Each structure stands twice: as structure tokens, then as C-alpha cells.
Short mmCIF file of C-alpha atoms and ligand atoms in Angstrom, two decimals:
data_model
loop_
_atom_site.label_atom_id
_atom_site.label_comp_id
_atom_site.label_asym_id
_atom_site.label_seq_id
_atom_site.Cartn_x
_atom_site.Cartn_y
_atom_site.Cartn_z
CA UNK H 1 0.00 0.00 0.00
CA UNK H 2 1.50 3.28 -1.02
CA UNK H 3 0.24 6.55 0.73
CA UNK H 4 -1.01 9.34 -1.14
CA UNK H 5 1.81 12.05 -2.25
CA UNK H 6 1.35 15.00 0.05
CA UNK H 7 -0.65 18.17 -0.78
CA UNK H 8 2.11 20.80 -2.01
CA UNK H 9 0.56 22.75 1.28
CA UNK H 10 0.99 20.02 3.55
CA UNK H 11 4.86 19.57 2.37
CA UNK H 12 5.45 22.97 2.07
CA UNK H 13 4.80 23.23 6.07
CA UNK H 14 6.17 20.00 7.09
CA UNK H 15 9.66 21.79 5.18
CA UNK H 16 9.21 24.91 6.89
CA UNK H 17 8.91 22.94 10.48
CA UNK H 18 11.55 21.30 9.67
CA UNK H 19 13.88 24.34 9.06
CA UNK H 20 12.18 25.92 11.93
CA UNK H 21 13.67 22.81 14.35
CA UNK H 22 17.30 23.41 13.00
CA UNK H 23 17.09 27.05 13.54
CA UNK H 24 15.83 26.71 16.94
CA UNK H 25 19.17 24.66 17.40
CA UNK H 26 21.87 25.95 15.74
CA UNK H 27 20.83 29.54 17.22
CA UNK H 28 20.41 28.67 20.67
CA UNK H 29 16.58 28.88 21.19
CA UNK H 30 16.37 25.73 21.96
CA UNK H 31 19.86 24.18 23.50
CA UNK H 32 21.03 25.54 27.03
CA UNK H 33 20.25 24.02 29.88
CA UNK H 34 18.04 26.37 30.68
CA UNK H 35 15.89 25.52 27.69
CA UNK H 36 15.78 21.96 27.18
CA UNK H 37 12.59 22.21 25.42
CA UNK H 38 10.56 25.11 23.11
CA UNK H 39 7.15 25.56 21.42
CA UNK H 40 7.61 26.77 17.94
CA UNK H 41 4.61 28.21 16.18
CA UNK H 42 4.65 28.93 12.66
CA UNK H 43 3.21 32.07 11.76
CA UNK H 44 2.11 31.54 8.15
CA UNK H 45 0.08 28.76 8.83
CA UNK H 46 -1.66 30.45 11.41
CA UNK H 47 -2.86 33.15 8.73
CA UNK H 48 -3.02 30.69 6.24
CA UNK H 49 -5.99 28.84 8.73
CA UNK H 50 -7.92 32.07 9.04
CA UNK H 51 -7.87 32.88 5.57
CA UNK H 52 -9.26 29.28 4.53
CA UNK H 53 -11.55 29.96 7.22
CA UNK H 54 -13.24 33.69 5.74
CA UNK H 55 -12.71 31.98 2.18
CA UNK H 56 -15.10 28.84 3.14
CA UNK H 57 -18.19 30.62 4.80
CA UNK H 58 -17.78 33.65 2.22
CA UNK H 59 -18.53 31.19 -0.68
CA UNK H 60 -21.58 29.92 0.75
CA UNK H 61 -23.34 33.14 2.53
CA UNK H 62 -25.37 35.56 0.93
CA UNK H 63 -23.50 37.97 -0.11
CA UNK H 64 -23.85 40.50 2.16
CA UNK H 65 -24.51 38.19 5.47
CA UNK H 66 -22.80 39.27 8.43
CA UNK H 67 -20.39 36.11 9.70
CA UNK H 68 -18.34 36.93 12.89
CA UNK H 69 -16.00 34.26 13.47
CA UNK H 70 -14.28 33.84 16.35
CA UNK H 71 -11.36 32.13 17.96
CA UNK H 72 -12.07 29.99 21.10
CA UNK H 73 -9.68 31.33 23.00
CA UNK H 74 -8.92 28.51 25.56
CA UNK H 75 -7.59 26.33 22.13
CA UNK H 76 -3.93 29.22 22.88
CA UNK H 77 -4.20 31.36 25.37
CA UNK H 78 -1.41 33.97 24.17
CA UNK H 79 -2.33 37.18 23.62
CA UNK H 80 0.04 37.85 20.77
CA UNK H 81 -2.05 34.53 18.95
CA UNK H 82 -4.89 36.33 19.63
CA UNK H 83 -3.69 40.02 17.97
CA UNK H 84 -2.48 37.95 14.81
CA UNK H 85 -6.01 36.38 14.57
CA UNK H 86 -7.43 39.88 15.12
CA UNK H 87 -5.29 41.06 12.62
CA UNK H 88 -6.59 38.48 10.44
CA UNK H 89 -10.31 39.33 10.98
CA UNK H 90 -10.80 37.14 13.76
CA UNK H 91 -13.06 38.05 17.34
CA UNK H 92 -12.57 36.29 20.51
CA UNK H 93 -14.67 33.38 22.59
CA UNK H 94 -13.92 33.35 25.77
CA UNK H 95 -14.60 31.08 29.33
CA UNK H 96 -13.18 33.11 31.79
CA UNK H 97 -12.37 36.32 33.49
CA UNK H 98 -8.75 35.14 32.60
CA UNK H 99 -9.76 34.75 28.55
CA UNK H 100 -11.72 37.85 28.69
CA UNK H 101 -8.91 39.78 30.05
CA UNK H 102 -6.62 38.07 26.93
CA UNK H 103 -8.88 38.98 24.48
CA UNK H 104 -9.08 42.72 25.69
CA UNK H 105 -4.97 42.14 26.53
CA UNK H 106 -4.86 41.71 22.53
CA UNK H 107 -7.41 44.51 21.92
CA UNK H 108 -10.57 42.78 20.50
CA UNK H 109 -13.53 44.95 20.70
CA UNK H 110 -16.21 43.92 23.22
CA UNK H 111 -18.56 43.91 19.95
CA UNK H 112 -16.38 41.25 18.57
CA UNK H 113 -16.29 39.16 21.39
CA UNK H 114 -18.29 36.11 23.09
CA UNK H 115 -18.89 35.02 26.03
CA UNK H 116 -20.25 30.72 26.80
CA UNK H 117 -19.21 29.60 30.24
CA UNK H 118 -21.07 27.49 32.10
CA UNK H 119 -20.25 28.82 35.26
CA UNK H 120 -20.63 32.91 34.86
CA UNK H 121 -20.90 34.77 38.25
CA UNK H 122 -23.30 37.88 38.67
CA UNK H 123 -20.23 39.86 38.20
CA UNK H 124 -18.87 38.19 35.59
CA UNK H 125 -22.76 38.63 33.75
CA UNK H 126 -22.60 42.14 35.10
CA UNK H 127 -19.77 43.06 33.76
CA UNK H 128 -20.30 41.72 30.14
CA UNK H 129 -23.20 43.22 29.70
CA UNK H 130 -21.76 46.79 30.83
CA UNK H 131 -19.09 45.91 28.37
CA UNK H 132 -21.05 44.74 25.50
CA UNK H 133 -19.29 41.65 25.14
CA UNK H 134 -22.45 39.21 24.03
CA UNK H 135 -23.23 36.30 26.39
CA UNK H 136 -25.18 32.93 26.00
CA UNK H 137 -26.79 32.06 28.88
CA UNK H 138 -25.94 28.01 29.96
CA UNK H 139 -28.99 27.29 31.69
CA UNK H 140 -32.36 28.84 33.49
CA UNK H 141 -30.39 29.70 37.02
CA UNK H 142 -28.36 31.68 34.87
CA UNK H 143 -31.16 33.01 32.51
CA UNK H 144 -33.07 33.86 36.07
CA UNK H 145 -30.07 36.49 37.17
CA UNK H 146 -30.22 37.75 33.38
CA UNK H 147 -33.66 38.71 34.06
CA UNK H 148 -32.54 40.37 37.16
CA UNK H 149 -29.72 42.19 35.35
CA UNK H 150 -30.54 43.24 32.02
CA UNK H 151 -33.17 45.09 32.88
CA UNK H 152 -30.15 47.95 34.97
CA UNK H 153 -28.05 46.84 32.11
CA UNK H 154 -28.40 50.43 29.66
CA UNK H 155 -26.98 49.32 26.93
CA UNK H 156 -28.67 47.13 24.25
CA UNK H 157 -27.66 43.59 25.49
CA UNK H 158 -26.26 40.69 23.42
CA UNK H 159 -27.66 37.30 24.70
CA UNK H 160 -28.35 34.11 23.89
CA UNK H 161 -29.32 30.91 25.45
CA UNK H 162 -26.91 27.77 24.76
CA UNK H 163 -28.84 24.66 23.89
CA UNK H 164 -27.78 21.49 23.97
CA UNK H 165 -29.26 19.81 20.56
CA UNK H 166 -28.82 16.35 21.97
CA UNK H 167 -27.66 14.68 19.00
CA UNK H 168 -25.43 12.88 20.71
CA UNK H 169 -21.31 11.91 21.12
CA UNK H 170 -18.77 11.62 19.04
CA UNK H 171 -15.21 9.62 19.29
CA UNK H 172 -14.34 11.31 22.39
CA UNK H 173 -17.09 11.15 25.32
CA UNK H 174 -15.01 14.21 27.16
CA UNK H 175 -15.54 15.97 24.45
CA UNK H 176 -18.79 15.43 23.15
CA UNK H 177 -21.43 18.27 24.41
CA UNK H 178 -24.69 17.00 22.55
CA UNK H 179 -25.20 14.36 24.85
CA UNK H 180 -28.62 13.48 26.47
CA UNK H 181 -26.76 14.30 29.76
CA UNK H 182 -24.20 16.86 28.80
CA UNK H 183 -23.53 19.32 31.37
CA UNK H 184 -23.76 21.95 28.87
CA UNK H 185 -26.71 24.26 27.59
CA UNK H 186 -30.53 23.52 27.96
CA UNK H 187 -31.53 20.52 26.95
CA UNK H 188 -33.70 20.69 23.61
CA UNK H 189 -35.23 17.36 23.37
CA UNK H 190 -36.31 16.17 27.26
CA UNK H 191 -39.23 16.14 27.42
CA UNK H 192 -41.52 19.84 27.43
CA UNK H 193 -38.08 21.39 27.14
CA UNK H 194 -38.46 22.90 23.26
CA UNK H 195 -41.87 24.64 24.20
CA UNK H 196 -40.07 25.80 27.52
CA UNK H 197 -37.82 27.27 25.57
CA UNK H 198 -39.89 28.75 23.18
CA UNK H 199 -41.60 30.50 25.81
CA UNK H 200 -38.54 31.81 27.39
CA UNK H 201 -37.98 33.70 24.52
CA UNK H 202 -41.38 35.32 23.88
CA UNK H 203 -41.30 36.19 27.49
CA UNK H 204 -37.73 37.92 26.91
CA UNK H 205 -37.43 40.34 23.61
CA UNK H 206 -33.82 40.98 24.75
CA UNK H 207 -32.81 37.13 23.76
CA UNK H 208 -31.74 38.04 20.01
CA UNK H 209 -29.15 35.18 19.92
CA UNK H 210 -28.96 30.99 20.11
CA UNK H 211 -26.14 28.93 20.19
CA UNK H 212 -24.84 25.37 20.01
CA UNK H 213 -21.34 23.40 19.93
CA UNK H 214 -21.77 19.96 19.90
CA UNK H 215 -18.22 19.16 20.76
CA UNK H 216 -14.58 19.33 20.01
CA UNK H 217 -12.19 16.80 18.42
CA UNK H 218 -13.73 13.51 17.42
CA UNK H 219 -16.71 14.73 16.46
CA UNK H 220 -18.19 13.71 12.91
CA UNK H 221 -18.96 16.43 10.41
CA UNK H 222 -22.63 15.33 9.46
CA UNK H 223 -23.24 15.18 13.77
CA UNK H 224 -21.82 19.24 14.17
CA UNK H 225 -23.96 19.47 10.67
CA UNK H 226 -27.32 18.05 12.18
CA UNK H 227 -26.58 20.20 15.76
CA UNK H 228 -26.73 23.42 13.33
CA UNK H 229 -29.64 22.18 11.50
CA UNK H 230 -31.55 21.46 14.88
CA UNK H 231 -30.46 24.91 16.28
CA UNK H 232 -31.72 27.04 12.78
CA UNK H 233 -35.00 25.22 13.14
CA UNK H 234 -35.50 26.03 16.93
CA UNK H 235 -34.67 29.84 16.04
CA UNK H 236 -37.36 29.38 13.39
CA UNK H 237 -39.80 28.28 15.44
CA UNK H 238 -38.71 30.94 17.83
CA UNK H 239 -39.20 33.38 15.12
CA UNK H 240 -42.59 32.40 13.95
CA UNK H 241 -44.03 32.41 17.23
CA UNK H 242 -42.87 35.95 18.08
CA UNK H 243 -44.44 37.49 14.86
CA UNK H 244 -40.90 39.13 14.11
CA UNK H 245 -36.95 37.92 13.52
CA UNK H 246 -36.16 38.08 17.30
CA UNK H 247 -33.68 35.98 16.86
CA UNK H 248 -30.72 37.37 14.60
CA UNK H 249 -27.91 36.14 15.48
CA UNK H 250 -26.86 31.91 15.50
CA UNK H 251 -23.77 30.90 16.92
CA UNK H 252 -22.70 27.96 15.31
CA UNK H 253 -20.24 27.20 18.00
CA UNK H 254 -16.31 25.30 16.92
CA UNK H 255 -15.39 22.02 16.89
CA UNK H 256 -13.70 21.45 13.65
CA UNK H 257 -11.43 18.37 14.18
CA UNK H 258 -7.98 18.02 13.35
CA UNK H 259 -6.25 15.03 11.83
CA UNK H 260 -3.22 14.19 13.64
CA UNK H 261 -2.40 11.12 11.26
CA UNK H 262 -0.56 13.12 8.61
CA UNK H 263 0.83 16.96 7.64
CA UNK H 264 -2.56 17.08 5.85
CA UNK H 265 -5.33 19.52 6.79
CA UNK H 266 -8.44 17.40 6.85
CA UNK H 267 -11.21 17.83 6.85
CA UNK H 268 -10.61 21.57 5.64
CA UNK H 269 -13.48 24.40 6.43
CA UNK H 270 -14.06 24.06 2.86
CA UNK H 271 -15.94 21.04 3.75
CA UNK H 272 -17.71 21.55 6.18
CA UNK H 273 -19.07 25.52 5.25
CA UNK H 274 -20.48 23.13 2.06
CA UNK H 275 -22.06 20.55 4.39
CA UNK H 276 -23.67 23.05 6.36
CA UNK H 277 -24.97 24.59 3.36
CA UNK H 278 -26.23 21.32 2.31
CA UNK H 279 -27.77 20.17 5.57
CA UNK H 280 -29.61 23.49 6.25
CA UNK H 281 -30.25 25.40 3.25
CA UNK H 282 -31.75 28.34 5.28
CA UNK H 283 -28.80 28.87 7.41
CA UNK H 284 -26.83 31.22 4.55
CA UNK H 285 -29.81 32.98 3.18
CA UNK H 286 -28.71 35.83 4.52
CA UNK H 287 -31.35 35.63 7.77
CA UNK H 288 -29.41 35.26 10.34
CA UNK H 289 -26.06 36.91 10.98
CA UNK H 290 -23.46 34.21 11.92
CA UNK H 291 -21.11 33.42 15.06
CA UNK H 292 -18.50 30.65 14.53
CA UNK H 293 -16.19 29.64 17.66
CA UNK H 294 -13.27 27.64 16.25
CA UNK H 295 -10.21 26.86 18.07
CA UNK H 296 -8.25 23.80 17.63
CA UNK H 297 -8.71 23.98 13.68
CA UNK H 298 -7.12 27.19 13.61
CA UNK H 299 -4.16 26.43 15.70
CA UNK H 300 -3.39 22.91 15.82
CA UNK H 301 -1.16 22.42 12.65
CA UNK H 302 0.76 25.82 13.16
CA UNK H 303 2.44 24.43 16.57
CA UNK H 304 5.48 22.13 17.10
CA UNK H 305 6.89 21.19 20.80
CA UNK H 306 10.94 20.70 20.76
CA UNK H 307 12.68 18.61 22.94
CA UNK H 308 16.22 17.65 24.05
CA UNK H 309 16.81 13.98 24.47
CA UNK H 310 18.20 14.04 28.19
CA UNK H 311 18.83 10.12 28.07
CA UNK H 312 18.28 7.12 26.48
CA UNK H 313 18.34 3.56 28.14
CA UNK H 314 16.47 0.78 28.12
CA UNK H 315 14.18 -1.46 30.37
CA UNK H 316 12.72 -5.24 30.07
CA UNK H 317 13.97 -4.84 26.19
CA UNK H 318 12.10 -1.53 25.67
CA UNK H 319 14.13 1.41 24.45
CA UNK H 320 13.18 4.54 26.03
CA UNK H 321 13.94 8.11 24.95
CA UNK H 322 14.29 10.37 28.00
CA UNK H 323 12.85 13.64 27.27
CA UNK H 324 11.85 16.94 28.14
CA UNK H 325 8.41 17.13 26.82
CA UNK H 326 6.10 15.39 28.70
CA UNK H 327 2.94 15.73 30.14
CA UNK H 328 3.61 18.73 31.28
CA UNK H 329 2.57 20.14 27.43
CA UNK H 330 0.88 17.22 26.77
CA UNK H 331 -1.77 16.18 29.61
CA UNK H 332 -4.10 14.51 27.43
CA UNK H 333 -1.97 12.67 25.35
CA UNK H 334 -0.28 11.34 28.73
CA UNK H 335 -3.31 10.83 30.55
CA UNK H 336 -5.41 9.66 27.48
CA UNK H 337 -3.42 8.09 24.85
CA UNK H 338 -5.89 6.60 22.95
CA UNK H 339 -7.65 9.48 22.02
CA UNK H 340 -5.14 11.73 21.82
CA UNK H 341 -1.97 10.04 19.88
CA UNK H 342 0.67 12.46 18.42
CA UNK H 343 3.13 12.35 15.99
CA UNK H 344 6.69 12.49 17.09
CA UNK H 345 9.49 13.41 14.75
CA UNK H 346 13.43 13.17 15.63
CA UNK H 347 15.98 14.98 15.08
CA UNK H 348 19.88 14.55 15.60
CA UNK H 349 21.72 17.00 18.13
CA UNK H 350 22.06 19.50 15.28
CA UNK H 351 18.12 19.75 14.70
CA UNK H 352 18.75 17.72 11.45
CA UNK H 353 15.52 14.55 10.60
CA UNK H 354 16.92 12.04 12.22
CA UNK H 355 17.12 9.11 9.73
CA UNK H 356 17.77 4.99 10.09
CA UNK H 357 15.68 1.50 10.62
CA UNK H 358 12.83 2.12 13.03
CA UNK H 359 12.97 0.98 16.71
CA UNK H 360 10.09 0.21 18.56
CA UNK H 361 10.80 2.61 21.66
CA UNK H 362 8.84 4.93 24.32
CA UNK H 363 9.49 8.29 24.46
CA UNK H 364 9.01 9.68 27.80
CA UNK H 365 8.92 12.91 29.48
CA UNK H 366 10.89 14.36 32.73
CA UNK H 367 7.61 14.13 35.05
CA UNK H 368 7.96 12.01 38.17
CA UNK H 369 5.52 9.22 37.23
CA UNK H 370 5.98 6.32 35.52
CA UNK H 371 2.38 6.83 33.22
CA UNK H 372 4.53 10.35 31.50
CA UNK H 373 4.77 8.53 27.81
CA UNK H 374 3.91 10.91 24.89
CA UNK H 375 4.39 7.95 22.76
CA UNK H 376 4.25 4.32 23.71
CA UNK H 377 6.04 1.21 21.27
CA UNK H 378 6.55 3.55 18.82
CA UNK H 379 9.12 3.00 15.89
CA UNK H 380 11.35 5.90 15.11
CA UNK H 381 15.17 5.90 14.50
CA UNK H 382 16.70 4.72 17.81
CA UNK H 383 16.69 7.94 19.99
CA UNK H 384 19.95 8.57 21.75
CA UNK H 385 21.28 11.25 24.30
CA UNK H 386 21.43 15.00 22.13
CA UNK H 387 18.74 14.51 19.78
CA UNK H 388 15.73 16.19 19.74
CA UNK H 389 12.15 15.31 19.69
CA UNK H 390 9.42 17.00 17.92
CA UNK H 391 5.82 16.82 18.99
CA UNK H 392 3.93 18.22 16.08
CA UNK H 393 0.51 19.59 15.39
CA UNK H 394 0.47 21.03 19.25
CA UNK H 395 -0.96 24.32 18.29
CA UNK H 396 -3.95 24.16 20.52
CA UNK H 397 -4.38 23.35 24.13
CA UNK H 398 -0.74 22.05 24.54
CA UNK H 399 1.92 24.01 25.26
CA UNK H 400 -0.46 26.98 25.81
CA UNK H 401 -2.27 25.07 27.95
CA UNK H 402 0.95 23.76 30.28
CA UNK H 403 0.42 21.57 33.83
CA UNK H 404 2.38 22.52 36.34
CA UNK H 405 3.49 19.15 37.81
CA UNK H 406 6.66 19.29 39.32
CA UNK H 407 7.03 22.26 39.77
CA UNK H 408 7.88 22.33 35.65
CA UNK H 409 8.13 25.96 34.23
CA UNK H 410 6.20 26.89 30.74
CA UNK H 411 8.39 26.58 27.65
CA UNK H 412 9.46 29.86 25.90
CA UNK H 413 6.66 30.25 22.87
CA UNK H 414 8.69 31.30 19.50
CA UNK H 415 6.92 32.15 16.93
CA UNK H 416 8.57 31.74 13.69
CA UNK H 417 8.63 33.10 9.63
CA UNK H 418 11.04 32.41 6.93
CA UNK H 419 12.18 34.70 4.25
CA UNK H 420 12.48 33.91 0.83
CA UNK H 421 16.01 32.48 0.95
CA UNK H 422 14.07 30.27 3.86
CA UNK H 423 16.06 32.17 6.72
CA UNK H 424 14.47 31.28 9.76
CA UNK H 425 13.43 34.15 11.86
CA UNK H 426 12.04 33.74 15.42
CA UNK H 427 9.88 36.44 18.06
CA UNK H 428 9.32 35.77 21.36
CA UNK H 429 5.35 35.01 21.98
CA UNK H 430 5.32 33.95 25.62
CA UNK H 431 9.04 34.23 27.41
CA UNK H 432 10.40 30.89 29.55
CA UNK H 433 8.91 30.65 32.75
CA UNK H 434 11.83 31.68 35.17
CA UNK H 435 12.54 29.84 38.41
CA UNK H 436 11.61 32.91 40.21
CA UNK H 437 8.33 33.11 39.08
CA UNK H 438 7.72 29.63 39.98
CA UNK H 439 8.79 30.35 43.60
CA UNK H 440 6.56 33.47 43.43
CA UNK H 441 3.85 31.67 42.24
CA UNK H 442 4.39 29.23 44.71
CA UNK H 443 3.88 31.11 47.49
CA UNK H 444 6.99 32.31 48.55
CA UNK H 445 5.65 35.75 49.83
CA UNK H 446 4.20 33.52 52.52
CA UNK H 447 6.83 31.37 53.29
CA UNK H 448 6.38 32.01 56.97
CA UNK H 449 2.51 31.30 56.95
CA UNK H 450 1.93 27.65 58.62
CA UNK H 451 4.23 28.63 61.22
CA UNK H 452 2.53 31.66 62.48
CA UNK H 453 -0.82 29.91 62.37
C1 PLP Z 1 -13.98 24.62 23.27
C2 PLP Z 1 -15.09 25.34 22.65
C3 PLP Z 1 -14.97 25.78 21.33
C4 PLP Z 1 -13.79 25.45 20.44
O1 PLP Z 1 -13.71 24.09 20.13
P1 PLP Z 1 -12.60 23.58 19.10
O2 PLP Z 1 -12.80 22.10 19.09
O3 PLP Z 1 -11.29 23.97 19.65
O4 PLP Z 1 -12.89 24.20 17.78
C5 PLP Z 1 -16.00 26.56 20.82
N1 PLP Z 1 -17.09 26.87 21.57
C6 PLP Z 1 -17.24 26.43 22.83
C7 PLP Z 1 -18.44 26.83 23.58
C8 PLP Z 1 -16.25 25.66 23.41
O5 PLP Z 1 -16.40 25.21 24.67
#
């Protein structure tokens, strides 16, 4: 069995990675001891992602539809990520008091900005709507302090209610949200819940908006295709019982998955802005305007972890690459290797592809537990002490998303472009995490505290 040939797209940024890793060598980045391991992340393909992105929906949208896409901002939490995607057209959607304060951190307007947590306080709700940032509303505890707020709210609020279309789980059960029993949105199809609904909105004229996202990562295109379909029909229905287009906004939510196989982009927006266009022909009639909310998509294929092999040595006749990337960048692929494999790539001590006969080996990271495998029998070229590893397509929620076990700092974030004669050129997105700030962080201004108690 042959594999396909590689897109010129996909090659093109497996070659620029690839000069990207010896760079980070040869100039240090990535060498000392202080920085046994870096997070490259390439710039081009970052624009190149959002650009694919405006290109898909604009091709199937009326032609003067209003589409606000966003970037889920938990997917890389860096705030100069978040000015590039601004730069690029992009808004923000944010979780958090901590996002929120990102998104504003890399000046994106409240206008262009979302807010979907589950768990908003009345300050946090306060606040938004002050702001103007718009809100969907998780559930009716929530909706009941809305009704308390907007009223002393002034401005024209932006809300929506999340509902959870129940059309149930993909791959990943952690990350499927359209469950029966998902702990996200109001439930659409228990039972009495759609007419509830219906009625919360005729009894509200300041809920313009409605929003799904039936998961991330391992979810099939037709099941985030049928959640949208679901959701356009409720707003609809909505619509026709209120005599007038209250609703005008749909928030399609994210949840475009990534393929980690290959260097390949699949499946592209392309694909799925048809689908949706297929699957509910009333969604780009120019109706509604649009909210998307995609994060890993964006992200994922633009990021590359870099580690220094510390050690290699073996154990009951497996080989096993001592590294410094572990889960420390990449909890889920530690803690849930089955669903969340990733490519490794090696490279010699001078940042070079490491080539030669495959060896079945584990490559482990420097945590303190024995479970810290980012890849398990895997065959590579036989990893020995001073070459490097490469994690690849870890973009989104990896090294922007670091666990602090061990007391483990954050890797310097880099991110890189090349010129035309393919120099290398790096920036500094996020700086090393010093051993000082982990001591602050850990509480060191109290040192004294237990003892005084
Ligand atoms: C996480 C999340 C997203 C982004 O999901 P991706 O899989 O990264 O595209 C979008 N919307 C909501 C509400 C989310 O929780």
C-alpha cells in the first residue's frame, strides 16, 4: 500500500517545520540548559488557517450576510495569537475572566467578542453586559439572574441561550457536548423542554441570539452538521411564534477536528461551510447573521513542541527516549493516549531529521511518574542522548495550555517566519517561565505562613 503524495501545502509546512527545528538549534533557542525544550509556532500557517476559514463561509453566505468568526480562545491562550487572529479578521470566545482579560490584553472589541461559560458569576454577567461583550446564557439559574440584570443593564444587550441539541457523542465522550446528559446548555429534546424554551424567549425580547457546539475533536462532520440544523430550526420556530426575527444572530459554536495522522489539513473548512450549506439550506440565506467559535482547527497544525533527548536507556527490552516534553505540554496525550496520539518526529543534536531503521521505543517525558509517555512502542530511529524530539501539530491546548506538575516551568513560545532564501526568523510570543516566578507563584511571599498559624 502506497500513501497518497502529500498536498504541495501540507509539504510545504512540514519543510518549513523542519527548518524551523534546526534554527531553533543551531541559534540557541532551543539548546542551554536552561531551555531543554521550546514551542515553535509557525506564523504563516496560522494566517493561512484564518484565511481558509473567511474563504469557506464567504462562498456559501449571501452575499452580504454578516459572519463573525471567532477564535475559542482557551484552544492558545497567548495574547500575541490572539492580535495575529485579530489582525486576520478574527473576534474572541472566551470562558473566563482570565480569557476575557486576553482577548481585551490583545485589543478585540467587546462587539467582537463572546462570552459561553457554564459557570458565569453575577459579576462576571454584570460586567459583560456593561461591556457589551455578548453572552449565552448556559442554563435557566443563569437566565433567572439575566432577568434580574438586564433590565439595569443600559446598553442594548447581546444574549443568547446555549442549547444542547442532543444529537449525541462523538469519538471522544469528554468531548462530546450533545449528549442526552451533557452538562452543557438547555436541553432541547427532554421532554416539554423545546416549548419551555420557546416561551422563554417570547417572554424575553432581549434574547436576540442561540447557540450550540456539539463538541470538540472527534466529532463527525454530518453530527456538528445536524446540531446546526436542529439549532436554525428552533430559532425558526422561535421566530414564527414571536411574529418578528427576534432571533438574529446563530452561533454555530467550533469544533472542527484536526487530523493528527498526517501533515494534511483534513477535513478543511471548505468542507464543512459546504455541508452546512447542504444540511440546512436556510442557514446562509442571509437571515441570520453568523457566530463561529473555532479553536483547535485554527491552531493545531501551526504548533510544534521541541525537545532535548536528556537520556536514552532501556528497560525489560524496551528502548526509552528520556525527554523533556512530557505531560507537562501534553496532559491529554499522557493521561489519554488513545484518544489523543501524536506524531513524534526526531531529530539529531544539530536539529537535522533524524534518519535509520525504526525501533520500537517509548518516548518519555521528565515528570515524576511512571504513566509520562507521549508515545508508547513507537518506531522511530533509535533515539539517543542529544537529539531532539518533535511533537507536532500542538498548536492548541498544549503548550499553551501547560500543567504545572513538578514544579515544571512553561516553555518559551517562538513564533517563527522564513524569508524567501528560507532564513528562519524567530519572536518571542510567551518568554520561559523563570525559576523565580515559579517560587513566586508558589507562594513564597508567605513562606512564613503555617508557622505563624
Ligand atoms: C472549546 C469550545 C470551542 C472550540 O472548540 P474547538 O474544538 O477547539 O474548535 C467553541 N465553543 C465552545 C463553547 C467551546 O467550549
Amino acid at each position: 500500500m502506497s500513501a497518497d503524495p502529500m498536498s504541495h501545502a501540507a509539504s510545504r509546512a512540514a519543510h518549513r517545520r523542519d527548518l524551523a527545528v534546526r534554527a531553533a538549534v543551531r541559534s540557541g533557542l532551543l539548546g542551554d540548559d536552561h531551555a531543554p525544550v521550546v514551542a515553535l509556532l509557525d506564523t504563516a500557517s496560522v494566517r493561512e488557517a484564518a484565511r481558509e476559514l473567511h474563504a469557506a463561509f464567504r462562498e456559501v453566505a449571501a452575499p452580504d450576510q454578516h459572519v463573525l468568526h471567532t477564535f475559542a480562545v482557551k484552544a492558545a491562550s497567548l495574547v500575541p495569537v490572539l492580535r495575529l487572529l485579530a489582525a486576520e479578521g478574527l473576534g474572541c470566545e472566551v470562558a473566563s475572566p482570565g480569557e476575557l482579560a486576553l482577548a481585551r490584553a490583545a485589543g478585540v472589541e467587546a462587539a467582537r467578542t463572546v462570552l459561553d461559560s457554564p459557570a458565569k458569576t453575577r459579576t462576571e454577567l454584570r460586567e459583560a453586559l456593561a461591556a457589551g461583550v455578548a453572552l449565552n446564557a448556559d442554563n435557566p439559574g443563569e437566565l433567572a439572574r439575566l432577568d434580574a440584570l438586564v433590565p439595569c443593564s443600559g446598553s442594548a444587550p447581546q444574549v443568547g441561550l446555549r442549547v444542547n441539541p442532543q444529537v449525541g457523542a462523538g469519538a471522544i465522550g469528554a468531548m462530546s457536548t450533545a449528549t442526552a446528559t451533557s452538562k452543557f446548555g438547555f436541553p432541547l429534546r427532554d421532554p416539554g423542554a423545546r416549548e419551555a424554551l420557546v416561551r422563554a424567549y417570547r417572554e424575553r425580547p432581549w434574547l436576540t441570539r442561540l447557540h450550540a457546539h456539539v463538541g470538540s475533536q472527534g466529532i463527525p462532520l454530518e453530527l456538528m452538521a445536524e446540531g446546526v440544523r436542529v439549532v436554525h430550526a428552533l430559532a425558526e420556530e422561535v421566530n414564527a411564534a414571536a411574529g418578528r426575527r427576534q432571533i438574529d444572530t446563530l452561533d454555530l459554536g467550533g469544533g472542527l477536528p484536526v487530523n493528527f495522522a498526517s501533515d494534511e489539513t483534513s477535513p478543511s473548512y471548505a468542507t464543512y461551510a459546504r455541508l452546512l450549506a447542504d444540511t440546512v439550506p436556510g442557514l446562509f440565506d442571509g437571515s441570520y447573521h453568523l457566530v463561529t467559535e473555532f479553536g483547535r482547527s485554527l491552531l493545531a497544525k501551526a504548533g510544534t513542541v521541541v525537545a532535548r533527548v536528556e537520556y536514552a536507556k532501556s528497560a525489560g527490552g524496551r528502548h526509552i527516549a528520556v525527554t523533556h516534553a512530557g505531560a507537562q505540554l501534553a496532559v491529554r496525550t499522557v493521561f489519554a493516549p488513545d484518544a489523543w496520539p501524536l506524531r513524534v518526529a526526531a531529530y539529531d543534536p544539530k536539529g537535522h531529521p533524524k534518519t535509520g531503521a525504526p525501533v520500537v521505543q517509548d518516548v518519555a517525558g521528565p515528570c515524576c511518574f511512571a504513566g509520562d509517555l507521549v508515545a508508547r512502542e513507537r518506531p522511530l530511529p533509535l533515539l539517543e542522548e542529544g537529539d531532539h524530539t518533535a511533537l507536532l501539530d500542538t498548536g492548541a491546548y498544549y503548550f499553551s495550555t501547560p500543567f504545572a506538575y513538578n514544579s515544571l516551568p512553561r516553555p518559551g513560545v517562538y513564533g517563527f517566519t522564513l524569508t524567501e532564501d528560507e532564513t528562519v526568523s524567530f519572536t518571542t510570543v510567551r518568554e520561559p517561565q523563570s525559576l523565580a516566578s515559579i517560587v513566586t507563584d508558589s507562594g513564597a511571599a508567605h513562606a512564613d505562613a503555617l508557622l505563624d498559624a
